[in-house]
Short mmCIF file of C-alpha atoms (C1' of nucleotides) in Angstrom, two decimals:
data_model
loop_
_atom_site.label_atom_id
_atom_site.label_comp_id
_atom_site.label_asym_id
_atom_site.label_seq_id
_atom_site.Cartn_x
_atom_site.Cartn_y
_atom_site.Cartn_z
CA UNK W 1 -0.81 -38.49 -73.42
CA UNK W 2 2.81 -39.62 -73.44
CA UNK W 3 4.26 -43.04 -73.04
CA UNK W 4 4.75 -45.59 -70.19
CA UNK W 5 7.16 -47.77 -69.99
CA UNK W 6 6.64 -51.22 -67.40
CA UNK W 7 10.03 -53.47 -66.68
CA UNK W 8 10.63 -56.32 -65.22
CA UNK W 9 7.50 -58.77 -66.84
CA UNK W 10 8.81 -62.35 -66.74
CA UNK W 11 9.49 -62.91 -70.59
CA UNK W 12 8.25 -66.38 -70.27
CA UNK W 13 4.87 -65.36 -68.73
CA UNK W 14 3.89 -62.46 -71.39
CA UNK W 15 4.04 -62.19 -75.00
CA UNK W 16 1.55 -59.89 -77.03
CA UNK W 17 1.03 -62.64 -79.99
CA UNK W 18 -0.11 -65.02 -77.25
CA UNK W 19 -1.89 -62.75 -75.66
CA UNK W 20 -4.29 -61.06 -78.35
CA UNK W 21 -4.31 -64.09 -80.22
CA UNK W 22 -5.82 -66.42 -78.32
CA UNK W 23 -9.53 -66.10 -78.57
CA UNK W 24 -10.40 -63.55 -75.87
CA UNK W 25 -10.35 -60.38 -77.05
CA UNK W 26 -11.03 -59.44 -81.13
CA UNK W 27 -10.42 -55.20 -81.05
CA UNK W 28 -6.64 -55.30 -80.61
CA UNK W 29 -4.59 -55.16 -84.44
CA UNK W 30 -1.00 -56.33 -85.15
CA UNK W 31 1.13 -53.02 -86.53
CA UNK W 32 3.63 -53.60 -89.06
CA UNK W 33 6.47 -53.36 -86.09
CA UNK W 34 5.11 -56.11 -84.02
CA UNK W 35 3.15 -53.90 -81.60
CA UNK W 36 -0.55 -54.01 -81.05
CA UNK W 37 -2.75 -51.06 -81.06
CA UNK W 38 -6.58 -51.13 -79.62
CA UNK W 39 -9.15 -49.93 -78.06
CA UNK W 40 -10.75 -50.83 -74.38
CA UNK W 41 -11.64 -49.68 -71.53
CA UNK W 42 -12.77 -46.10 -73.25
CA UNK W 43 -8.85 -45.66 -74.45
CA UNK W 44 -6.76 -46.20 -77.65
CA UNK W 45 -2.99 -47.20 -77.22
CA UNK W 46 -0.23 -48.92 -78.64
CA UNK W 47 1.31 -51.57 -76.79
CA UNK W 48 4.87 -53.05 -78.16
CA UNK W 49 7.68 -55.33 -76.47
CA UNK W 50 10.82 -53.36 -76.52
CA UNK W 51 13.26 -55.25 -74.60
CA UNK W 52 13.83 -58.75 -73.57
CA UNK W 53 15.50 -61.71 -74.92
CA UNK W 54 14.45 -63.46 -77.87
CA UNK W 55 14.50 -66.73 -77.12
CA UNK W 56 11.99 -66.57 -75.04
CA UNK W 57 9.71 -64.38 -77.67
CA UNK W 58 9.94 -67.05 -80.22
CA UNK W 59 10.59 -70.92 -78.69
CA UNK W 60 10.38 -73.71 -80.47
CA UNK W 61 6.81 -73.83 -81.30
CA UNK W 62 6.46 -77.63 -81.53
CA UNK W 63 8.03 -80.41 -79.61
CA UNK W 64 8.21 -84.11 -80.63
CA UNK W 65 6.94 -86.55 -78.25
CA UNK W 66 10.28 -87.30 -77.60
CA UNK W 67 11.61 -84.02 -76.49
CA UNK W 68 8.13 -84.04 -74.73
CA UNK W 69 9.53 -86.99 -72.94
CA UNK W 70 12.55 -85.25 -72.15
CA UNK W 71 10.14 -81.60 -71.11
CA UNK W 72 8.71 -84.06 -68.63
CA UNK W 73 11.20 -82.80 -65.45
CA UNK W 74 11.42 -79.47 -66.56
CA UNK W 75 9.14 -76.95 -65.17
CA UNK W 76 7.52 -74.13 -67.91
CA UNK W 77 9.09 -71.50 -69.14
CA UNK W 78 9.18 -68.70 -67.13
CA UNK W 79 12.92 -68.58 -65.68
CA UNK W 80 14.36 -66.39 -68.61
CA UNK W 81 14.87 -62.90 -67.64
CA UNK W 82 12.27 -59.69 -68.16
CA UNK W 83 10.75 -58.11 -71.14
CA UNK W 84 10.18 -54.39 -70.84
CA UNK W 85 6.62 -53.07 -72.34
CA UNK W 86 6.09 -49.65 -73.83
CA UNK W 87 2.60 -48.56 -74.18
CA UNK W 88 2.14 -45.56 -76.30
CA UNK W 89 -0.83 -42.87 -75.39
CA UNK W 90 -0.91 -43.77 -71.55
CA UNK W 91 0.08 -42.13 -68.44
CA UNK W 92 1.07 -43.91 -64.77
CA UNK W 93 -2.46 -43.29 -63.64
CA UNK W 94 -4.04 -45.06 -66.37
CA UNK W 95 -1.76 -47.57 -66.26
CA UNK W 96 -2.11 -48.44 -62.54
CA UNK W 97 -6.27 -47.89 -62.71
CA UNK W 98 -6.63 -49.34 -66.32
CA UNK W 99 -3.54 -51.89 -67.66
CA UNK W 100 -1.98 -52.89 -64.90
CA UNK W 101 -5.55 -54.99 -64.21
CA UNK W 102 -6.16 -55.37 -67.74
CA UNK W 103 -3.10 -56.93 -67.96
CA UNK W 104 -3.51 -59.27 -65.44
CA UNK W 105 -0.38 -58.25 -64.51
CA UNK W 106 -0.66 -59.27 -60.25
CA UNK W 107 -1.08 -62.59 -61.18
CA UNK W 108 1.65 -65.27 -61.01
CA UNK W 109 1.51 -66.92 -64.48
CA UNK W 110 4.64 -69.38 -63.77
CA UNK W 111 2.98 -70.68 -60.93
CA UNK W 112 -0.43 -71.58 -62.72
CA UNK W 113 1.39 -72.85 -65.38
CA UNK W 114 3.65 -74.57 -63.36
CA UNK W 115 0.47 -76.15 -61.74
CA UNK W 116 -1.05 -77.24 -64.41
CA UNK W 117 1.65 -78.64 -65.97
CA UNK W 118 1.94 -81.54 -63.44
CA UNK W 119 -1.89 -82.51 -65.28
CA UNK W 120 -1.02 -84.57 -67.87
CA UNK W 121 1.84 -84.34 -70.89
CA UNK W 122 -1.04 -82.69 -73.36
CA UNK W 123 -1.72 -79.48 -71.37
CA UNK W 124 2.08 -79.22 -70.60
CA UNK W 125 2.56 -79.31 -74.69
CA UNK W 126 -0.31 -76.31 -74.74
CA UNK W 127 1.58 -74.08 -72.07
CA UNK W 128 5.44 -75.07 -73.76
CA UNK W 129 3.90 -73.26 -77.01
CA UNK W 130 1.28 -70.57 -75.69
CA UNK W 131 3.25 -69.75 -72.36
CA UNK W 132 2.60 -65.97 -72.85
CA UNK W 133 -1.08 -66.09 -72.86
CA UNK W 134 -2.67 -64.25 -69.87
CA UNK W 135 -6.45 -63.48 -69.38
CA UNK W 136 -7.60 -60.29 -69.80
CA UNK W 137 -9.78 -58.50 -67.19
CA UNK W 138 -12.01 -57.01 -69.72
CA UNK W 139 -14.91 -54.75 -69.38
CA UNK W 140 -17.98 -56.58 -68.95
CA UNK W 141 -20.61 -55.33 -71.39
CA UNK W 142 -18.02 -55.31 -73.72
CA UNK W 143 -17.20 -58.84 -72.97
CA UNK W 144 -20.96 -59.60 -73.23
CA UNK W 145 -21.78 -57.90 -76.99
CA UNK W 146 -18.54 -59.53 -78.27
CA UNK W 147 -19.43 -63.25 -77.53
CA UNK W 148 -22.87 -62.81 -78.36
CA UNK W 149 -21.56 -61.51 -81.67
CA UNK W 150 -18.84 -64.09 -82.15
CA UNK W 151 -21.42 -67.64 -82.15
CA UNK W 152 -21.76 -69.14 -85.28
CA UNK W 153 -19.28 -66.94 -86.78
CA UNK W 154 -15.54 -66.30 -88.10
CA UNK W 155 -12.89 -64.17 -86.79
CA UNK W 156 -12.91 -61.20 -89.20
CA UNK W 157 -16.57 -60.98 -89.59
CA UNK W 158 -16.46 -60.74 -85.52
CA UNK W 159 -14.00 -58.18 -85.66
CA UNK W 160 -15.73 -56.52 -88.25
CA UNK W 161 -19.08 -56.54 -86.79
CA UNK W 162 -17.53 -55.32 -83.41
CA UNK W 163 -15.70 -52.30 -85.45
CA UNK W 164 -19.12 -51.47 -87.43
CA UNK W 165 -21.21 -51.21 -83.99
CA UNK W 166 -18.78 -49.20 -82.59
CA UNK W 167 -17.98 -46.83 -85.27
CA UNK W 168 -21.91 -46.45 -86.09
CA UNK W 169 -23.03 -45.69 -82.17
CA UNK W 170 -20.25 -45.71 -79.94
CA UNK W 171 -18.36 -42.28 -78.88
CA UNK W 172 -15.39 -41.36 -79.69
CA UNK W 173 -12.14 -43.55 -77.53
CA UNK W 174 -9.83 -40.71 -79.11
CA UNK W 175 -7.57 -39.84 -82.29
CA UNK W 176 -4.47 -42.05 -82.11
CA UNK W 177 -1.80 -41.90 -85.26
CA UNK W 178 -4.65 -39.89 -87.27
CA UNK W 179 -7.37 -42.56 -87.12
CA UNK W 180 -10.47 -42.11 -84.92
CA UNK W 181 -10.85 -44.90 -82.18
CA UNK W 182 -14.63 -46.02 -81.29
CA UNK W 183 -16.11 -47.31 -78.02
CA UNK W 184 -18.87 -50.03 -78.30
CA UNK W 185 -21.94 -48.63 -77.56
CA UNK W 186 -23.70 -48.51 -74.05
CA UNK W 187 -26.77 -50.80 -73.07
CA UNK W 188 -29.18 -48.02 -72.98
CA UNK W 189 -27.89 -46.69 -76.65
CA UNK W 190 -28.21 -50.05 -77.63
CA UNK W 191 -31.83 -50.78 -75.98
CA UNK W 192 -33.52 -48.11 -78.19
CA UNK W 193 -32.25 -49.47 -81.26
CA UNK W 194 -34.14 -51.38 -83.56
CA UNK W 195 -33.09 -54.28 -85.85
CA UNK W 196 -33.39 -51.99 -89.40
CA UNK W 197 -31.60 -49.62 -87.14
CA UNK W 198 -28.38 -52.29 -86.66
CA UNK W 199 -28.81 -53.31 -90.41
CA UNK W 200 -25.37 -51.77 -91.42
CA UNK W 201 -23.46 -53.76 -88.70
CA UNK W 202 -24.08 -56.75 -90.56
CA UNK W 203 -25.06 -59.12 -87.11
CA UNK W 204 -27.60 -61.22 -89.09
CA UNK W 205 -29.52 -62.90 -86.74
CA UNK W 206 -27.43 -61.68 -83.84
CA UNK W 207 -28.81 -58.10 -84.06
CA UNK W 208 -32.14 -59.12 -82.30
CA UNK W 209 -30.12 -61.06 -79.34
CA UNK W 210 -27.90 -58.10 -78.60
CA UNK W 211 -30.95 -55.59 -78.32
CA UNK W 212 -33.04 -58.48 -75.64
CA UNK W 213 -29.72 -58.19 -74.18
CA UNK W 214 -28.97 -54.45 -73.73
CA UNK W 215 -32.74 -54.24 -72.69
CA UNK W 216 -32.26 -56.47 -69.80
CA UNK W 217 -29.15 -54.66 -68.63
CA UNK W 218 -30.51 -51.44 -68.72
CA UNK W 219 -33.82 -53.00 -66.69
CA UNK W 220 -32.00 -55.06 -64.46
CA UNK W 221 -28.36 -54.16 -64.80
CA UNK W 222 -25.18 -56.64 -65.49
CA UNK W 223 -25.46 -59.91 -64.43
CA UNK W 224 -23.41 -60.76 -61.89
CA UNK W 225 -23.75 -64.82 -61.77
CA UNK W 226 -23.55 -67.45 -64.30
CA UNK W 227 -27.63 -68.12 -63.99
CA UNK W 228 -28.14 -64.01 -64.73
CA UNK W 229 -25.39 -64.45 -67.23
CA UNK W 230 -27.24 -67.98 -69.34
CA UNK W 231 -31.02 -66.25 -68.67
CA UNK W 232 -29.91 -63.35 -71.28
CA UNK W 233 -30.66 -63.93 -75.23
CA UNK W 234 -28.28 -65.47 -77.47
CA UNK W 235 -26.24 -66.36 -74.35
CA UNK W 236 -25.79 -70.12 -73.97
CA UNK W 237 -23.58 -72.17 -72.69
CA UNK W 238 -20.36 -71.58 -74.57
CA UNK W 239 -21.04 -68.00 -74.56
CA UNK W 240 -21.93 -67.67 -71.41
CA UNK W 241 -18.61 -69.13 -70.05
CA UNK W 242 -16.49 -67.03 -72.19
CA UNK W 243 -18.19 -64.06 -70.67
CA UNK W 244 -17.66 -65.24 -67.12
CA UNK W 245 -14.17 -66.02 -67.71
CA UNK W 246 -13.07 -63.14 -69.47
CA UNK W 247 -15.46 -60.52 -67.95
CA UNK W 248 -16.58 -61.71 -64.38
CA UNK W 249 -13.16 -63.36 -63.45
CA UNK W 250 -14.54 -66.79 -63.22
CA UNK W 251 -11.59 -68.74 -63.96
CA UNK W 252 -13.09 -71.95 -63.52
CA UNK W 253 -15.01 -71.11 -66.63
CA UNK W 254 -14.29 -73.97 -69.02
CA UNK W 255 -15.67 -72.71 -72.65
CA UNK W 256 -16.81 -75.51 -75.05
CA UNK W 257 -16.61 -74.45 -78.66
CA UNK W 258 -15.87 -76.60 -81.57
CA UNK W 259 -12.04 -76.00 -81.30
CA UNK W 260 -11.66 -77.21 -77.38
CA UNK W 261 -13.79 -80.36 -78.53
CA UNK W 262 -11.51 -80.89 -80.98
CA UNK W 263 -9.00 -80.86 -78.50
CA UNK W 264 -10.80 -83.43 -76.32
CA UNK W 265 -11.10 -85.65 -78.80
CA UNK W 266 -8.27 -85.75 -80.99
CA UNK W 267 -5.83 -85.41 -77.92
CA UNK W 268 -7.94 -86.66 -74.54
CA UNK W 269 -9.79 -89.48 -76.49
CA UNK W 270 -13.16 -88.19 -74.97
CA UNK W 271 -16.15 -88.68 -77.42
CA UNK W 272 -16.55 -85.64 -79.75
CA UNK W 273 -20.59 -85.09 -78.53
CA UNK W 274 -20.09 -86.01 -75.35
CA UNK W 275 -19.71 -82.39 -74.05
CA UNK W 276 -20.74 -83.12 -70.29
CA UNK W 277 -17.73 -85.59 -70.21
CA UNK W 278 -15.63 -82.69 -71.53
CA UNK W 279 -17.04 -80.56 -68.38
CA UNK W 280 -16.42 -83.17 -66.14
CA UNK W 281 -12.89 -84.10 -67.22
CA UNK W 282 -12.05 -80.11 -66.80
CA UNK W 283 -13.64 -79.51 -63.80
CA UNK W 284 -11.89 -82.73 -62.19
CA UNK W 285 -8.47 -82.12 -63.73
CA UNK W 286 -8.25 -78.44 -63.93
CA UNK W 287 -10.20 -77.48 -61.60
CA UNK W 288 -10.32 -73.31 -60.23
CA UNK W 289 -7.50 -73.59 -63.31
CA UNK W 290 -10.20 -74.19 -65.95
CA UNK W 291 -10.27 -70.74 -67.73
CA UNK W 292 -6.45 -71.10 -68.18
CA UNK W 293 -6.02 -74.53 -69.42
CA UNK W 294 -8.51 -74.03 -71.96
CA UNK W 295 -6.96 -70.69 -73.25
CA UNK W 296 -3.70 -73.04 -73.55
CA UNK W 297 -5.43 -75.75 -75.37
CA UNK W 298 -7.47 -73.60 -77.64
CA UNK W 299 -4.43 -72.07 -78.89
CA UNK W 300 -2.45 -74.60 -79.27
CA UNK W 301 -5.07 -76.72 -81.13
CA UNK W 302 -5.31 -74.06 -83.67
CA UNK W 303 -2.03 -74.06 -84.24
CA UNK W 304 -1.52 -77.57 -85.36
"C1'" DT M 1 -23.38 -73.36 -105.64
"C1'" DC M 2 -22.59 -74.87 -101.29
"C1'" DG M 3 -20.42 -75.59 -96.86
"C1'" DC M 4 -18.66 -73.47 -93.13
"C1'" DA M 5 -17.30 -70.26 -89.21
"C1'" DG M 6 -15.11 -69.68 -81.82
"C1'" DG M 7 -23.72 -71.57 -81.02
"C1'" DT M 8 -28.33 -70.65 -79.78
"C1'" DG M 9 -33.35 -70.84 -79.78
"C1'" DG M 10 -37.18 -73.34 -81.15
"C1'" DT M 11 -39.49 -77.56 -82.05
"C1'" DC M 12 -40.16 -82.47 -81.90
"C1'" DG M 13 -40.21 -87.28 -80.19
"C1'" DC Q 1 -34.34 -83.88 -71.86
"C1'" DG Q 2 -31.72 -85.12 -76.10
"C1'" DA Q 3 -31.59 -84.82 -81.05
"C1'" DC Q 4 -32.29 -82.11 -84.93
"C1'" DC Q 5 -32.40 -77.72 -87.72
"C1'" DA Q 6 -32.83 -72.91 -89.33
"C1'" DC Q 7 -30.27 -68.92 -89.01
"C1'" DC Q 8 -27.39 -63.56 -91.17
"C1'" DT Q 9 -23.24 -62.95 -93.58
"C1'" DG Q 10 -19.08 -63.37 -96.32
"C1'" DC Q 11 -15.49 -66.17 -98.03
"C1'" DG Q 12 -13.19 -70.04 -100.61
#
DNA sequence: TCGCAGGTGGTCG
DNA sequence: CGACCACCTGCG
């Protein structure tokens, strides 16, 4: 398949920890040389930083208040040169049709960041350590089995379960570096399942949701609107956001899961239950910027 | 052993 | 409608 190579990224708007690391994607693995191989969008490649300058990869990852203080007049990083990406086992076509999108790579990160740094001194803390981050335009149904697999759960049982359903009824995404890459299985693959049938993939409880859900799809199709998108089983609220944001392009999604509330409430002072006031304080502060600032936040929060 | 992890559905007042 | 609570599974 070969390799492509993309210059000119603005080093302080894209950095592959940030990006795969902060909560919206759980099928993409660290390599030994910093790179990050994966699977999406029905291919397997290798993506890795391979120029740029350094300072910008690794920044001071916390501030005081008083350098904070002294951050206050200075816009976000995002002034510091390019980074050039090499991803392995992709040609230009699939990198125009599949990663350039993917990658979110039309958007202007400074500028949103630049935006909602004139918020408030916390968020500009969140985008001074995760400035990288950018939101994946991922694949829909994939965005939908993922975040009905990840409630109630931990990160490497997520991944896990995700690898499992994928390995045991997904095709094949391809042989990359000897191993054999899995897509997750379609809706109507899915639909004719039954629970014993999903017992291996260790889902628990989750198992039955994820069926209800691949039976809708295949009887109605995707949802295309947040009411579709909360009607479906095992999708509530949180989930529900996640999807939109991450596979409907809603970026005024605002996800509520028990790391943004601890953000809200350790550093906005809003009451730890009180999750409408949460909603309300996003939507009035961050407004069509919501899916953003709370990828910022949640990473950061995790962090400290 | 028990609580917990990137919540949700069901059941009560 | 808001406040509980059970729930698969694996790990510390």
């Amino acid at each position: 398949m070969g390799q492509f190579i993309v210059k000119n990224i603005p080093a302080g708007d894209f950095n592959l920890d940030h990006i795969f690391d902060c909560g919206q994607c759980f099928r993409w693995d660290k390599q030994d040389d910093g790179s990050y191989t994966g699977v999406a969008m029905g291919r397997v490649v290798n993506m890795k930083v391979i120029e740029g300058c350094t300072c910008c990869q690794s920044p001071a990852t916390e501030i005081s208040d008083q350098m904070a203080a002294i951050f206050e007049n200075l816009k976000p990083k995002g002034n510091y040169g390019n980074i050039t990406l090499l991803i392995d086992n992709c040609n230009e076509e699939d990198f125009l049709n599949i990663w350039k999108p993917y990658l979110d790579l039309n958007r202007d990160y400074g500028k949103i960041k630049s935006i909602l740094s004139e918020e408030d001194y916390i968020i500009r803390k969140a985008i001074n350590y995760g400035y990288g981050i950018r939101i994946l335009n991922q694949d829909l149904w994939e965005t939908m089995v993922s975040f009905i697999i990840s409630q109630n759960n931990n990160i490497p049982r997520i991944k896990g379960c995700i690898e499992n359903l994928a390995s045991n009824f997904g095709t094949s995404a391809g042989i990359y570096k000897g191993k054999e890459y899995f897509n997750l299985p379609t809706p109507s693959v899915l639909a004719k399942l039954s629970i014993e049938d999903l017992g291996p993939v260790k889902l628990g409880y989750r198992a039955r949701y994820l069926i209800e859900t691949a039976k809708s799809v295949c009887a109605n199709g995707l949802p295309s609107n947040m009411e579709e998108l909360s009607s479906l089983c095992g999708v509530g609220p949180k989930v529900a956001n996640c999807i939109g944001l991450f596979g409907m392009s809603k970026y005024d999604s605002f996800p509520i899961d028990v790391w943004v509330r601890r953000v809200m409430q350790t550093l906005y002072g809003i009451d730890e239950k009180d999750i409408k006031a949460m909603e309300t304080y996003a939507t009035e502060n961050f407004g069509n910027y919501g899916g953003f600032a709370q990828q910022y936040l949640f990473y950061y929060i995790r962090s400290l």
